PDB file of C-alpha atoms in Angstrom:
ATOM      1  CA  LYS A   1       0.000   0.000   0.000  1.00 76.00           C
ATOM      2  CA  ALA A   2       2.832   2.383   0.803  1.00 79.00           C
ATOM      3  CA  LEU A   3       4.434   1.804  -2.588  1.00 78.00           C
ATOM      4  CA  ALA A   4       1.124   2.290  -4.406  1.00 80.00           C
ATOM      5  CA  ALA A   5       0.521   5.567  -2.559  1.00 80.00           C
ATOM      6  CA  THR A   6       4.035   6.717  -3.442  1.00 79.00           C
ATOM      7  CA  VAL A   7       3.467   5.985  -7.133  1.00 79.00           C
ATOM      8  CA  THR A   8       0.231   7.985  -7.043  1.00 79.00           C
ATOM      9  CA  LEU A   9       1.998  10.973  -5.512  1.00 78.00           C
ATOM     10  CA  LEU A  10       4.839  10.766  -8.023  1.00 76.00           C
ATOM     11  CA  ASP A  11       2.274  10.738 -10.840  1.00 80.00           C
ATOM     12  CA  LEU A  12       0.954  13.976  -9.355  1.00 78.00           C
ATOM     13  CA  ARG A  13       4.512  15.368  -9.437  1.00 82.00           C
ATOM     14  CA  CYS A  14       4.692  15.841  -5.692  1.00 83.00           C
ATOM     15  CA  ASP A  15       8.072  16.632  -4.181  1.00 84.00           C
ATOM     16  CA  ALA A  16      10.546  14.168  -2.686  1.00 86.00           C
ATOM     17  CA  ALA A  17       9.429  14.809   0.896  1.00 84.00           C
ATOM     18  CA  THR A  18       5.819  13.867   0.086  1.00 83.00           C
ATOM     19  CA  ALA A  19       6.900  10.709  -1.727  1.00 84.00           C
ATOM     20  CA  LEU A  20       9.174   9.748   1.173  1.00 83.00           C
ATOM     21  CA  ALA A  21       6.338  10.381   3.635  1.00 82.00           C
ATOM     22  CA  ALA A  22       4.169   7.904   1.724  1.00 82.00           C
ATOM     23  CA  LEU A  23       6.915   5.285   1.849  1.00 81.00           C
ATOM     24  CA  VAL A  24       7.571   5.555   5.583  1.00 80.00           C
ATOM     25  CA  SER A  25       4.094   6.479   6.824  1.00 78.00           C
ATOM     26  CA  ASP A  26       3.290   2.944   7.999  1.00 71.00           C
ATOM     27  CA  THR A  27       6.659   2.365   9.687  1.00 69.00           C
ATOM     28  CA  LEU A  28       7.514   5.734  11.173  1.00 61.00           C
ATOM     29  CA  VAL A  29       7.324   5.640  14.964  1.00 52.00           C
ATOM     30  CA  LEU A  30       5.602   8.725  16.336  1.00 51.00           C
ATOM     31  CA  PRO A  31       6.179  10.449  18.658  1.00 51.00           C
ATOM     32  CA  GLY A  32       9.902  10.076  18.809  1.00 51.00           C
ATOM     33  CA  ARG A  33      12.853   9.983  16.479  1.00 52.00           C
ATOM     34  CA  PRO A  34      12.367   8.937  12.856  1.00 51.00           C
ATOM     35  CA  THR A  35      13.077   5.296  12.104  1.00 54.00           C
ATOM     36  CA  TRP A  36      15.462   5.954   9.242  1.00 53.00           C
ATOM     37  CA  PRO A  37      19.081   5.081  10.170  1.00 54.00           C
ATOM     38  CA  LEU A  38      20.567   8.554  10.186  1.00 53.00           C
ATOM     39  CA  ALA A  39      22.189  10.310  13.111  1.00 57.00           C
ATOM     40  CA  GLU A  40      21.253  13.661  11.619  1.00 64.00           C
ATOM     41  CA  PRO A  41      18.228  13.411   9.300  1.00 67.00           C
ATOM     42  CA  ASP A  42      18.514  15.441   6.127  1.00 76.00           C
ATOM     43  CA  ARG A  43      16.078  18.210   5.305  1.00 81.00           C
ATOM     44  CA  THR A  44      13.884  16.020   3.096  1.00 83.00           C
ATOM     45  CA  SER A  45      13.548  13.418   5.847  1.00 82.00           C
ATOM     46  CA  VAL A  46      12.570  16.047   8.396  1.00 83.00           C
ATOM     47  CA  HIS A  47       9.916  17.429   6.064  1.00 83.00           C
ATOM     48  CA  ALA A  48       8.643  13.898   5.413  1.00 85.00           C
ATOM     49  CA  GLU A  49       8.278  13.307   9.152  1.00 85.00           C
ATOM     50  CA  GLN A  50       6.282  16.515   9.488  1.00 84.00           C
ATOM     51  CA  LEU A  51       3.986  15.471   6.647  1.00 86.00           C
ATOM     52  CA  VAL A  52       3.376  12.069   8.248  1.00 87.00           C
ATOM     53  CA  ARG A  53       2.423  13.778  11.510  1.00 86.00           C
ATOM     54  CA  ARG A  54       0.032  16.119   9.728  1.00 87.00           C
ATOM     55  CA  GLU A  55      -1.519  13.335   7.670  1.00 87.00           C
ATOM     56  CA  ARG A  56      -2.136  11.291  10.810  1.00 86.00           C
ATOM     57  CA  LEU A  57      -3.825  14.292  12.387  1.00 84.00           C
ATOM     58  CA  LEU A  58      -6.170  14.538   9.417  1.00 85.00           C
ATOM     59  CA  ARG A  59      -6.951  10.837   9.770  1.00 82.00           C
ATOM     60  CA  GLN A  60      -7.815  11.354  13.419  1.00 80.00           C
ATOM     61  CA  LEU A  61     -10.182  14.155  12.473  1.00 78.00           C
ATOM     62  CA  LEU A  62     -11.880  11.922   9.907  1.00 76.00           C
ATOM     63  CA  ARG A  63     -12.239   8.844  12.087  1.00 67.00           C
ATOM     64  CA  PRO A  64     -15.218   9.959  14.225  1.00 56.00           C
ATOM     65  CA  VAL A  65     -17.289  11.017  11.223  1.00 54.00           C
ATOM     66  CA  ALA A  66     -16.836   7.985   8.963  1.00 52.00           C
ATOM     67  CA  ASN A  67     -20.396   6.685   9.087  1.00 54.00           C
ATOM     68  CA  THR A  68     -23.549   6.564   6.989  1.00 50.00           C
ATOM     69  CA  ARG A  69     -24.577  10.068   8.070  1.00 59.00           C
ATOM     70  CA  LEU A  70     -22.063  11.333   5.545  1.00 59.00           C
ATOM     71  CA  LEU A  71     -24.534  10.347   2.860  1.00 61.00           C
ATOM     72  CA  GLU A  72     -26.192  13.673   3.615  1.00 72.00           C
ATOM     73  CA  ASP A  73     -24.544  16.238   1.354  1.00 75.00           C
ATOM     74  CA  ALA A  74     -24.858  19.051   3.894  1.00 78.00           C
ATOM     75  CA  GLN A  75     -23.052  17.094   6.597  1.00 78.00           C
ATOM     76  CA  ALA A  76     -20.380  15.942   4.162  1.00 80.00           C
ATOM     77  CA  ALA A  77     -19.789  19.562   3.133  1.00 82.00           C
ATOM     78  CA  GLN A  78     -19.292  20.539   6.777  1.00 80.00           C
ATOM     79  CA  VAL A  79     -16.756  17.773   7.241  1.00 81.00           C
ATOM     80  CA  ARG A  80     -14.863  18.843   4.127  1.00 84.00           C
ATOM     81  CA  SER A  81     -14.751  22.432   5.352  1.00 83.00           C
ATOM     82  CA  TYR A  82     -13.557  21.291   8.760  1.00 80.00           C
ATOM     83  CA  LEU A  83     -10.847  19.147   7.206  1.00 84.00           C
ATOM     84  CA  LEU A  84      -9.622  21.937   4.939  1.00 83.00           C
ATOM     85  CA  SER A  85      -9.443  24.362   7.852  1.00 82.00           C
ATOM     86  CA  ALA A  86      -7.230  21.879   9.717  1.00 82.00           C
ATOM     87  CA  THR A  87      -4.901  21.355   6.750  1.00 83.00           C
ATOM     88  CA  ARG A  88      -1.751  23.401   7.251  1.00 82.00           C
ATOM     89  CA  ASP A  89       0.080  21.824   4.341  1.00 85.00           C
ATOM     90  CA  PRO A  90      -1.759  20.744   1.147  1.00 85.00           C
ATOM     91  CA  ARG A  91       0.820  17.986   0.716  1.00 87.00           C
ATOM     92  CA  ALA A  92      -0.508  16.283   3.847  1.00 86.00           C
ATOM     93  CA  LEU A  93      -3.972  16.195   2.291  1.00 87.00           C
ATOM     94  CA  ALA A  94      -2.524  14.811  -0.948  1.00 87.00           C
ATOM     95  CA  LEU A  95      -0.792  12.139   1.134  1.00 88.00           C
ATOM     96  CA  LEU A  96      -4.075  11.262   2.819  1.00 88.00           C
ATOM     97  CA  LEU A  97      -5.867  10.985  -0.529  1.00 89.00           C
ATOM     98  CA  ALA A  98      -3.156   8.787  -2.043  1.00 88.00           C
ATOM     99  CA  ARG A  99      -3.140   6.462   0.958  1.00 88.00           C
ATOM    100  CA  ARG A 100      -6.932   6.194   0.921  1.00 88.00           C
ATOM    101  CA  VAL A 101      -6.817   5.172  -2.736  1.00 90.00           C
ATOM    102  CA  SER A 102      -4.348   2.399  -1.933  1.00 88.00           C
ATOM    103  CA  GLU A 103      -6.556   1.242   0.961  1.00 88.00           C
ATOM    104  CA  LEU A 104      -9.652   1.164  -1.249  1.00 91.00           C
ATOM    105  CA  ARG A 105      -7.844  -1.060  -3.730  1.00 88.00           C
ATOM    106  CA  VAL A 106      -7.604  -3.802  -1.088  1.00 88.00           C
ATOM    107  CA  ALA A 107     -10.865  -2.992   0.714  1.00 89.00           C
ATOM    108  CA  ASN A 108     -12.371  -6.349  -0.261  1.00 86.00           C
ATOM    109  CA  GLN A 109     -10.182  -7.875   2.458  1.00 88.00           C
ATOM    110  CA  LEU A 110     -12.077  -5.905   5.120  1.00 87.00           C
ATOM    111  CA  PRO A 111     -15.428  -6.691   6.779  1.00 90.00           C
ATOM    112  CA  ARG A 112     -18.410  -5.405   4.823  1.00 88.00           C
ATOM    113  CA  SER A 113     -19.201  -2.656   7.321  1.00 84.00           C
ATOM    114  CA  GLN A 114     -15.652  -1.281   7.120  1.00 86.00           C
ATOM    115  CA  GLN A 115     -15.739  -1.396   3.333  1.00 88.00           C
ATOM    116  CA  GLN A 116     -18.867   0.737   3.277  1.00 86.00           C
ATOM    117  CA  ALA A 117     -17.559   3.213   5.848  1.00 85.00           C
ATOM    118  CA  LEU A 118     -14.339   3.646   3.864  1.00 87.00           C
ATOM    119  CA  ALA A 119     -16.253   4.052   0.610  1.00 88.00           C
ATOM    120  CA  ILE A 120     -18.716   6.619   2.020  1.00 86.00           C
ATOM    121  CA  GLU A 121     -15.877   8.672   3.435  1.00 87.00           C
ATOM    122  CA  ALA A 122     -14.012   8.576   0.121  1.00 88.00           C
ATOM    123  CA  LEU A 123     -17.032   9.375  -2.026  1.00 85.00           C
ATOM    124  CA  GLN A 124     -18.582  12.134   0.076  1.00 85.00           C
ATOM    125  CA  VAL A 125     -15.532  13.781   1.644  1.00 87.00           C
ATOM    126  CA  LEU A 126     -12.250  12.889  -0.035  1.00 89.00           C
ATOM    127  CA  ALA A 127     -13.237  12.816  -3.711  1.00 88.00           C
ATOM    128  CA  PRO A 128     -14.680  16.376  -3.598  1.00 86.00           C
ATOM    129  CA  LEU A 129     -11.520  17.525  -1.815  1.00 85.00           C
ATOM    130  CA  ALA A 130      -9.385  15.939  -4.518  1.00 86.00           C
ATOM    131  CA  HIS A 131     -11.468  17.769  -7.094  1.00 83.00           C
ATOM    132  CA  SER A 132     -11.043  21.099  -5.308  1.00 80.00           C
ATOM    133  CA  LEU A 133      -7.271  20.573  -5.336  1.00 77.00           C
ATOM    134  CA  ASN A 134      -7.372  19.674  -9.034  1.00 79.00           C
ATOM    135  CA  LEU A 135      -5.971  16.197  -8.399  1.00 77.00           C
ATOM    136  CA  GLY A 136      -7.421  14.292 -11.332  1.00 71.00           C
ATOM    137  CA  ALA A 137      -6.091  10.771 -10.828  1.00 68.00           C
ATOM    138  CA  PRO A 138      -6.965  10.389  -7.121  1.00 70.00           C
ATOM    139  CA  LEU A 139     -10.404  11.848  -7.794  1.00 70.00           C
ATOM    140  CA  GLU A 140     -11.168   9.250 -10.439  1.00 79.00           C
ATOM    141  CA  ASP A 141      -9.849   6.375  -8.347  1.00 86.00           C
ATOM    142  CA  LEU A 142     -11.672   7.454  -5.188  1.00 89.00           C
ATOM    143  CA  GLU A 143     -14.988   7.435  -7.040  1.00 87.00           C
ATOM    144  CA  ARG A 144     -14.299   4.385  -9.196  1.00 87.00           C
ATOM    145  CA  LEU A 145     -13.243   2.228  -6.258  1.00 90.00           C
ATOM    146  CA  SER A 146     -15.929   3.454  -3.827  1.00 89.00           C
ATOM    147  CA  LEU A 147     -19.075   3.066  -5.884  1.00 88.00           C
ATOM    148  CA  PRO A 148     -18.831  -0.726  -6.404  1.00 90.00           C
ATOM    149  CA  LEU A 149     -18.421  -1.166  -2.639  1.00 90.00           C
ATOM    150  CA  LEU A 150     -21.606   0.774  -1.922  1.00 86.00           C
ATOM    151  CA  PHE A 151     -23.761  -0.344  -4.840  1.00 87.00           C
ATOM    152  CA  PRO A 152     -22.310  -3.648  -6.079  1.00 86.00           C
ATOM    153  CA  GLY A 153     -25.295  -4.928  -8.082  1.00 86.00           C
ATOM    154  CA  ALA A 154     -26.310  -1.659  -9.697  1.00 86.00           C
ATOM    155  CA  TYR A 155     -22.726  -0.713 -10.527  1.00 86.00           C
ATOM    156  CA  GLU A 156     -22.095  -4.100 -12.130  1.00 85.00           C
ATOM    157  CA  ASP A 157     -25.187  -3.721 -14.311  1.00 86.00           C
ATOM    158  CA  LEU A 158     -24.212  -0.233 -15.421  1.00 85.00           C
ATOM    159  CA  ALA A 159     -20.623  -1.324 -16.091  1.00 86.00           C
ATOM    160  CA  SER A 160     -21.920  -4.099 -18.345  1.00 85.00           C
ATOM    161  CA  TRP A 161     -24.058  -1.607 -20.277  1.00 82.00           C
ATOM    162  CA  PHE A 162     -21.127   0.806 -20.431  1.00 82.00           C
ATOM    163  CA  ASP A 163     -18.828  -1.823 -21.937  1.00 81.00           C
ATOM    164  CA  THR A 164     -21.340  -2.852 -24.622  1.00 81.00           C
ATOM    165  CA  THR A 165     -22.489   0.667 -25.497  1.00 78.00           C
ATOM    166  CA  PHE A 166     -19.509   2.968 -25.155  1.00 77.00           C
ATOM    167  CA  HIS A 167     -16.992   1.085 -27.260  1.00 75.00           C
ATOM    168  CA  LEU A 168     -18.015   3.273 -30.214  1.00 80.00           C
ATOM    169  CA  ALA A 169     -18.212   6.494 -28.209  1.00 82.00           C
ATOM    170  CA  ASP A 170     -14.801   7.836 -29.240  1.00 82.00           C
ATOM    171  CA  GLN A 171     -15.573   7.474 -32.936  1.00 86.00           C
ATOM    172  CA  VAL A 172     -19.075   8.911 -32.541  1.00 87.00           C
ATOM    173  CA  LEU A 173     -17.719  11.950 -30.717  1.00 88.00           C
ATOM    174  CA  ALA A 174     -14.970  12.448 -33.294  1.00 88.00           C
ATOM    175  CA  ASP A 175     -17.480  12.312 -36.177  1.00 90.00           C
ATOM    176  CA  ALA A 176     -19.945  14.641 -34.424  1.00 91.00           C
ATOM    177  CA  SER A 177     -17.201  17.125 -33.575  1.00 90.00           C
ATOM    178  CA  ALA A 178     -15.946  17.141 -37.150  1.00 91.00           C
ATOM    179  CA  GLN A 179     -19.457  17.716 -38.526  1.00 92.00           C
ATOM    180  CA  LEU A 180     -20.118  20.522 -36.056  1.00 92.00           C
ATOM    181  CA  ARG A 181     -16.819  22.214 -36.822  1.00 90.00           C
ATOM    182  CA  SER A 182     -17.455  21.993 -40.551  1.00 90.00           C
ATOM    183  CA  SER A 183     -20.929  23.489 -40.145  1.00 91.00           C
ATOM    184  CA  LEU A 184     -19.637  26.331 -37.990  1.00 91.00           C
ATOM    185  CA  ILE A 185     -16.864  27.198 -40.453  1.00 89.00           C
ATOM    186  CA  GLN A 186     -19.404  27.387 -43.254  1.00 89.00           C
ATOM    187  CA  ASN A 187     -21.780  29.644 -41.331  1.00 89.00           C
ATOM    188  CA  LEU A 188     -19.415  31.922 -39.395  1.00 88.00           C
ATOM    189  CA  PRO A 189     -17.652  34.958 -40.884  1.00 89.00           C
ATOM    190  CA  ALA A 190     -14.565  34.124 -42.898  1.00 84.00           C
ATOM    191  CA  GLY A 191     -11.398  33.972 -40.854  1.00 81.00           C
ATOM    192  CA  THR A 192     -13.140  32.977 -37.626  1.00 86.00           C
ATOM    193  CA  GLY A 193     -11.139  30.314 -35.816  1.00 86.00           C
ATOM    194  CA  VAL A 194     -13.201  27.419 -34.509  1.00 88.00           C
ATOM    195  CA  ARG A 195     -12.206  24.683 -32.095  1.00 88.00           C
ATOM    196  CA  VAL A 196     -14.607  21.958 -30.976  1.00 88.00           C
ATOM    197  CA  GLN A 197     -13.754  19.808 -27.965  1.00 85.00           C
ATOM    198  CA  SER A 198     -15.730  16.820 -26.734  1.00 82.00           C
ATOM    199  CA  ARG A 199     -15.357  14.073 -24.162  1.00 79.00           C
ATOM    200  CA  LYS A 200     -17.351  11.080 -23.035  1.00 77.00           C
ATOM    201  CA  LYS A 201     -18.496  10.792 -19.456  1.00 78.00           C
ATOM    202  CA  ARG A 202     -16.791   8.307 -17.175  1.00 79.00           C
ATOM    203  CA  LEU A 203     -18.659   5.342 -15.748  1.00 81.00           C
ATOM    204  CA  ALA A 204     -18.455   6.709 -12.199  1.00 81.00           C
ATOM    205  CA  SER A 205     -19.828  10.060 -13.339  1.00 80.00           C
ATOM    206  CA  ILE A 206     -22.765   8.411 -15.114  1.00 82.00           C
ATOM    207  CA  PHE A 207     -23.511   6.255 -12.090  1.00 84.00           C
ATOM    208  CA  LYS A 208     -23.497   9.238  -9.729  1.00 79.00           C
ATOM    209  CA  LYS A 209     -25.962  11.069 -11.964  1.00 79.00           C
ATOM    210  CA  ILE A 210     -28.256   8.025 -11.988  1.00 80.00           C
ATOM    211  CA  MET A 211     -28.107   7.698  -8.215  1.00 75.00           C
ATOM    212  CA  ARG A 212     -28.972  11.365  -7.750  1.00 74.00           C
ATOM    213  CA  GLN A 213     -32.189  10.575  -9.608  1.00 74.00           C
ATOM    214  CA  ALA A 214     -32.809   7.584  -7.317  1.00 64.00           C
ATOM    215  CA  PRO A 215     -31.687   8.693  -3.831  1.00 54.00           C
ATOM    216  CA  SER A 216     -33.714   5.976  -2.096  1.00 51.00           C
ATOM    217  CA  VAL A 217     -31.239   3.274  -3.084  1.00 48.00           C
ATOM    218  CA  ALA A 218     -29.283   2.455   0.081  1.00 42.00           C
ATOM    219  CA  PRO A 219     -25.559   1.686   0.245  1.00 42.00           C
ATOM    220  CA  GLY A 220     -24.988  -1.972  -0.424  1.00 40.00           C
ATOM    221  CA  GLY A 221     -28.460  -2.372  -1.880  1.00 43.00           C
ATOM    222  CA  GLU A 222     -28.848  -3.899  -5.272  1.00 43.00           C
ATOM    223  CA  GLY A 223     -30.666  -1.167  -7.188  1.00 41.00           C
ATOM    224  CA  ARG A 224     -30.320  -3.313 -10.304  1.00 38.00           C
ATOM    225  CA  ASN A 225     -33.638  -2.277 -11.818  1.00 40.00           C
ATOM    226  CA  VAL A 226     -32.930   1.394 -11.162  1.00 36.00           C
ATOM    227  CA  ALA A 227     -29.614   1.274 -12.989  1.00 38.00           C
ATOM    228  CA  ARG A 228     -31.042  -0.788 -15.833  1.00 39.00           C
ATOM    229  CA  ARG A 229     -34.065   1.473 -16.349  1.00 36.00           C
ATOM    230  CA  ARG A 230     -32.301   4.777 -16.035  1.00 37.00           C
ATOM    231  CA  ALA A 231     -29.039   3.973 -17.819  1.00 37.00           C
ATOM    232  CA  HIS A 232     -28.960   5.612 -21.211  1.00 38.00           C
ATOM    233  CA  PRO A 233     -26.190   6.735 -23.548  1.00 37.00           C
ATOM    234  CA  ALA A 234     -24.694   9.799 -21.952  1.00 40.00           C
ATOM    235  CA  GLY A 235     -24.976  12.860 -24.108  1.00 40.00           C
ATOM    236  CA  LYS A 236     -21.741  14.199 -25.415  1.00 40.00           C
ATOM    237  CA  ARG A 237     -20.427  17.425 -24.011  1.00 41.00           C
ATOM    238  CA  GLU A 238     -19.057  19.753 -26.593  1.00 39.00           C
ATOM    239  CA  ARG A 239     -17.457  23.110 -26.110  1.00 42.00           C
ATOM    240  CA  VAL A 240     -17.173  25.506 -29.002  1.00 39.00           C
ATOM    241  CA  THR A 241     -14.832  28.443 -28.936  1.00 45.00           C
ATOM    242  CA  GLY A 242     -14.527  31.059 -31.626  1.00 43.00           C
ATOM    243  CA  ARG A 243     -11.770  33.543 -31.958  1.00 42.00           C
TER     244      ARG A 243
END
């Protein structure tokens, strides 16, 4: 888990101290001297120790609120605000997010109740924080790994539909974008620059939109019929800019 968290942080181009903190976070003995075999720790090691301390503080703040009440958006927003106010160093929050992703990847080894608590915390608190910090990869993993733990049956059904329906999405979007661009060039004043961008929605994003339309589905419940009825090809998002 420590290595996986370190790789995530390196992908985010975090500094050496943050990467080192991820590596030693499970073995560092606190309070007390660092466990690395140096009489005089170098500056990076000292900063890593500080980050581990701060990340553990954030974990302690999260622990009492990791329960199903976080399904309420208002309460989850309060927790996020509280966590941000306690974050002195954004790198400590990035460390927490990366470690949570690595823990979610092996969550199936935990009791069902712990899986759900971890997933609710990640989905309602940590994923929005990752988004606010513009951390793309952890955001996607926090959502993608949490949703199957909370809604296993419904997510499996939607994933099956996604695989059979979206395999042509890239080509469809490319063709639609090309047609739109061609039409705009023909109808706009000569010399107007046109750029059309499009993207397909991710599975986790589609699932979250479906669940917002069916809030009565409880965590861990099947919700198969809901996902099957409401799943439909997600509309493409296109952004047109003229200059």
